[in-house]
PDB file of C-alpha atoms in Angstrom:
ATOM      1  CA  MET A1138       0.000   0.000   0.000  1.00  0.00           C
ATOM      2  CA  GLY A1139       1.203   3.450  -0.931  1.00  0.00           C
ATOM      3  CA  ILE A1140       0.953   6.697   0.956  1.00  0.00           C
ATOM      4  CA  GLU A1141      -1.223   9.478  -0.486  1.00  0.00           C
ATOM      5  CA  LYS A1142      -2.018  13.044   0.616  1.00  0.00           C
ATOM      6  CA  ASN A1143      -5.605  14.068   1.090  1.00  0.00           C
ATOM      7  CA  GLU A1144      -7.070  17.456   0.191  1.00  0.00           C
ATOM      8  CA  TYR A1145      -5.930  18.890   3.551  1.00  0.00           C
ATOM      9  CA  GLY A1146      -2.318  17.822   3.052  1.00  0.00           C
ATOM     10  CA  LYS A1147      -2.401  14.951   5.554  1.00  0.00           C
ATOM     11  CA  GLN A1148      -0.857  11.662   4.591  1.00  0.00           C
ATOM     12  CA  HIS A1149      -2.779   8.425   4.717  1.00  0.00           C
ATOM     13  CA  GLU A1150      -2.462   4.967   3.313  1.00  0.00           C
ATOM     14  CA  ALA A1151      -3.950   4.416  -0.083  1.00  0.00           C
ATOM     15  CA  GLY A1152      -6.991   2.194  -0.124  1.00  0.00           C
ATOM     16  CA  ASP A1153      -8.104   3.338   3.336  1.00  0.00           C
ATOM     17  CA  SER A1154     -11.422   4.552   1.932  1.00  0.00           C
ATOM     18  CA  SER A1155     -13.557   3.720   4.980  1.00  0.00           C
ATOM     19  CA  ASP A1156     -11.576   6.290   7.003  1.00  0.00           C
ATOM     20  CA  ASN A1157     -12.112   8.834   4.235  1.00  0.00           C
ATOM     21  CA  ILE A1158     -15.829   8.166   4.158  1.00  0.00           C
ATOM     22  CA  ALA A1159     -16.086   8.456   7.949  1.00  0.00           C
ATOM     23  CA  ALA A1160     -14.089  11.686   7.979  1.00  0.00           C
ATOM     24  CA  GLN A1161     -16.195  13.124   5.172  1.00  0.00           C
ATOM     25  CA  SER A1162     -19.364  12.119   7.032  1.00  0.00           C
ATOM     26  CA  ILE A1163     -18.111  13.811  10.205  1.00  0.00           C
ATOM     27  CA  LEU A1164     -17.291  16.999   8.258  1.00  0.00           C
ATOM     28  CA  GLU A1165     -20.701  17.044   6.615  1.00  0.00           C
ATOM     29  CA  ARG A1166     -22.466  16.473   9.949  1.00  0.00           C
ATOM     30  CA  GLY A1167     -20.342  19.201  11.557  1.00  0.00           C
ATOM     31  CA  ALA A1168     -21.275  21.640   8.798  1.00  0.00           C
ATOM     32  CA  GLU A1169     -24.953  20.706   9.166  1.00  0.00           C
ATOM     33  CA  VAL A1170     -24.877  21.186  12.950  1.00  0.00           C
ATOM     34  CA  TYR A1171     -23.029  24.476  12.517  1.00  0.00           C
ATOM     35  CA  GLY A1172     -25.720  25.682  10.101  1.00  0.00           C
ATOM     36  CA  GLN A1173     -28.469  24.689  12.544  1.00  0.00           C
ATOM     37  CA  ALA A1174     -26.701  26.446  15.424  1.00  0.00           C
ATOM     38  CA  GLU A1175     -26.197  29.538  13.288  1.00  0.00           C
ATOM     39  CA  GLN A1176     -29.919  29.584  12.430  1.00  0.00           C
ATOM     40  CA  ALA A1177     -30.920  29.062  16.084  1.00  0.00           C
ATOM     41  CA  VAL A1178     -28.698  31.948  17.210  1.00  0.00           C
ATOM     42  CA  SER A1179     -30.083  34.152  14.460  1.00  0.00           C
ATOM     43  CA  ASP A1180     -33.665  33.315  15.462  1.00  0.00           C
ATOM     44  CA  ALA A1181     -32.914  33.980  19.143  1.00  0.00           C
ATOM     45  CA  TYR A1182     -31.300  37.306  18.248  1.00  0.00           C
ATOM     46  CA  ASP A1183     -34.307  38.346  16.148  1.00  0.00           C
ATOM     47  CA  LYS A1184     -36.706  37.390  18.971  1.00  0.00           C
ATOM     48  CA  THR A1185     -34.629  39.316  21.499  1.00  0.00           C
ATOM     49  CA  VAL A1186     -34.509  42.415  19.296  1.00  0.00           C
ATOM     50  CA  LYS A1187     -38.280  42.296  18.820  1.00  0.00           C
ATOM     51  CA  THR A1188     -38.939  41.774  22.548  1.00  0.00           C
ATOM     52  CA  VAL A1189     -36.631  44.617  23.565  1.00  0.00           C
ATOM     53  CA  SER A1190     -38.075  46.889  20.896  1.00  0.00           C
ATOM     54  CA  ASP A1191     -41.632  46.160  22.034  1.00  0.00           C
ATOM     55  CA  ALA A1192     -40.705  46.762  25.679  1.00  0.00           C
ATOM     56  CA  TYR A1193     -38.996  50.034  24.757  1.00  0.00           C
ATOM     57  CA  ASP A1194     -42.007  51.236  22.777  1.00  0.00           C
ATOM     58  CA  LYS A1195     -44.357  50.317  25.634  1.00  0.00           C
ATOM     59  CA  THR A1196     -42.139  52.108  28.162  1.00  0.00           C
ATOM     60  CA  VAL A1197     -41.915  55.239  26.022  1.00  0.00           C
ATOM     61  CA  LYS A1198     -45.703  55.314  25.647  1.00  0.00           C
ATOM     62  CA  THR A1199     -46.272  54.793  29.385  1.00  0.00           C
ATOM     63  CA  VAL A1200     -43.767  57.478  30.368  1.00  0.00           C
ATOM     64  CA  SER A1201     -45.214  59.868  27.795  1.00  0.00           C
ATOM     65  CA  ASP A1202     -48.762  59.278  29.059  1.00  0.00           C
ATOM     66  CA  ASP A1203     -47.686  59.715  32.679  1.00  0.00           C
ATOM     67  CA  TYR A1204     -45.830  62.916  31.797  1.00  0.00           C
ATOM     68  CA  GLU A1205     -48.931  64.292  30.080  1.00  0.00           C
ATOM     69  CA  LYS A1206     -51.123  63.469  33.101  1.00  0.00           C
ATOM     70  CA  THR A1207     -48.630  64.933  35.574  1.00  0.00           C
ATOM     71  CA  SER A1208     -48.150  68.056  33.495  1.00  0.00           C
ATOM     72  CA  LYS A1209     -51.908  68.595  33.265  1.00  0.00           C
ATOM     73  CA  ALA A1210     -52.338  68.040  37.033  1.00  0.00           C
ATOM     74  CA  VAL A1211     -49.562  70.538  37.849  1.00  0.00           C
ATOM     75  CA  ILE A1212     -50.989  73.143  35.485  1.00  0.00           C
ATOM     76  CA  ASP A1213     -54.506  72.664  36.896  1.00  0.00           C
ATOM     77  CA  GLY A1214     -53.188  72.889  40.471  1.00  0.00           C
ATOM     78  CA  TYR A1215     -51.238  76.034  39.676  1.00  0.00           C
ATOM     79  CA  GLU A1216     -54.252  77.662  38.044  1.00  0.00           C
ATOM     80  CA  LYS A1217     -56.558  76.808  40.987  1.00  0.00           C
ATOM     81  CA  THR A1218     -54.017  78.009  43.550  1.00  0.00           C
ATOM     82  CA  SER A1219     -53.346  81.179  41.610  1.00  0.00           C
ATOM     83  CA  LYS A1220     -57.063  81.915  41.314  1.00  0.00           C
ATOM     84  CA  THR A1221     -57.606  81.306  45.047  1.00  0.00           C
ATOM     85  CA  VAL A1222     -54.702  83.575  46.041  1.00  0.00           C
ATOM     86  CA  ILE A1223     -55.830  86.344  43.674  1.00  0.00           C
ATOM     87  CA  ASP A1224     -59.421  86.100  44.958  1.00  0.00           C
ATOM     88  CA  GLY A1225     -58.214  86.268  48.574  1.00  0.00           C
ATOM     89  CA  TYR A1226     -56.000  89.245  47.794  1.00  0.00           C
ATOM     90  CA  GLU A1227     -58.853  91.057  46.051  1.00  0.00           C
ATOM     91  CA  LYS A1228     -61.218  90.394  48.975  1.00  0.00           C
ATOM     92  CA  ALA A1229     -58.650  91.649  51.500  1.00  0.00           C
ATOM     93  CA  ARG A1230     -57.969  94.731  49.402  1.00  0.00           C
ATOM     94  CA  SER A1231     -61.685  95.460  49.030  1.00  0.00           C
ATOM     95  CA  TYR A1232     -62.301  94.988  52.771  1.00  0.00           C
ATOM     96  CA  SER A1233     -59.368  97.246  53.692  1.00  0.00           C
ATOM     97  CA  SER A1234     -60.664  99.953  51.332  1.00  0.00           C
ATOM     98  CA  LYS A1235     -64.125  99.833  52.882  1.00  0.00           C
ATOM     99  CA  ASN A1236     -62.953  99.496  56.513  1.00  0.00           C
ATOM    100  CA  PRO A1237     -59.566 101.235  56.911  1.00  0.00           C
ATOM    101  CA  GLY A1238     -59.876 101.681  60.698  1.00  0.00           C
ATOM    102  CA  LYS A1239     -60.697  98.028  61.363  1.00  0.00           C
ATOM    103  CA  THR A1240     -57.904  96.989  59.015  1.00  0.00           C
ATOM    104  CA  ILE A1241     -55.342  99.012  60.971  1.00  0.00           C
ATOM    105  CA  LEU A1242     -56.546  97.592  64.301  1.00  0.00           C
ATOM    106  CA  ILE A1243     -56.498  94.033  62.930  1.00  0.00           C
ATOM    107  CA  SER A1244     -52.967  94.565  61.571  1.00  0.00           C
ATOM    108  CA  LEU A1245     -51.766  95.927  64.915  1.00  0.00           C
ATOM    109  CA  GLY A1246     -53.342  92.980  66.764  1.00  0.00           C
ATOM    110  CA  VAL A1247     -51.754  90.440  64.425  1.00  0.00           C
ATOM    111  CA  GLY A1248     -48.367  92.151  64.697  1.00  0.00           C
ATOM    112  CA  LEU A1249     -48.550  92.263  68.484  1.00  0.00           C
ATOM    113  CA  GLY A1250     -49.563  88.588  68.680  1.00  0.00           C
ATOM    114  CA  LEU A1251     -46.733  87.491  66.371  1.00  0.00           C
ATOM    115  CA  GLY A1252     -44.274  89.616  68.301  1.00  0.00           C
ATOM    116  CA  LEU A1253     -45.256  87.996  71.615  1.00  0.00           C
ATOM    117  CA  LEU A1254     -45.046  84.498  70.142  1.00  0.00           C
ATOM    118  CA  LEU A1255     -41.659  85.103  68.575  1.00  0.00           C
ATOM    119  CA  SER A1256     -40.199  86.782  71.640  1.00  0.00           C
ATOM    120  CA  ALA A1257     -41.366  83.886  73.826  1.00  0.00           C
ATOM    121  CA  SER A1258     -39.672  81.377  71.560  1.00  0.00           C
ATOM    122  CA  PHE A1259     -36.356  83.267  71.729  1.00  0.00           C
ATOM    123  CA  ARG A1260     -36.298  83.636  75.498  1.00  0.00           C
ATOM    124  CA  ARG A1261     -33.787  81.475  77.238  1.00  0.00           C
ATOM    125  CA  SER A1262     -34.220  79.986  80.623  1.00  0.00           C
ATOM    126  CA  PRO A1263     -31.574  81.051  83.122  1.00  0.00           C
ATOM    127  CA  GLU A1264     -28.588  78.790  82.816  1.00  0.00           C
ATOM    128  CA  THR A1265     -27.210  77.332  85.998  1.00  0.00           C
ATOM    129  CA  TYR A1266     -23.487  76.856  86.307  1.00  0.00           C
TER     130      TYR A1266
END
């Protein structure tokens, strides 16, 4: 028996065709398995991209909706508060225009009361050494 080189440059004995057939079969099966694995990875990647994309779109929509609701609530709250403060200011201004004497007495009473409260909170008890 002579020695021959195969297509990969390896030497083998001539007439050893069962080894060649087995090796060829293993190569073909390896290529087939590789193709299946490549397809499985590609499918998994596509599924992952779709899932992440769907989750992202859902999150963006939810955040956008929540932002709209919050923005509307803040604007409504600001408008109501502003209206209430303006109405109170207008009522106080109208009352003080109609009753200037009472307004002065009320202001003096409020000032005196606040002054007494504040001075009491700043008083210190005598410290004992």
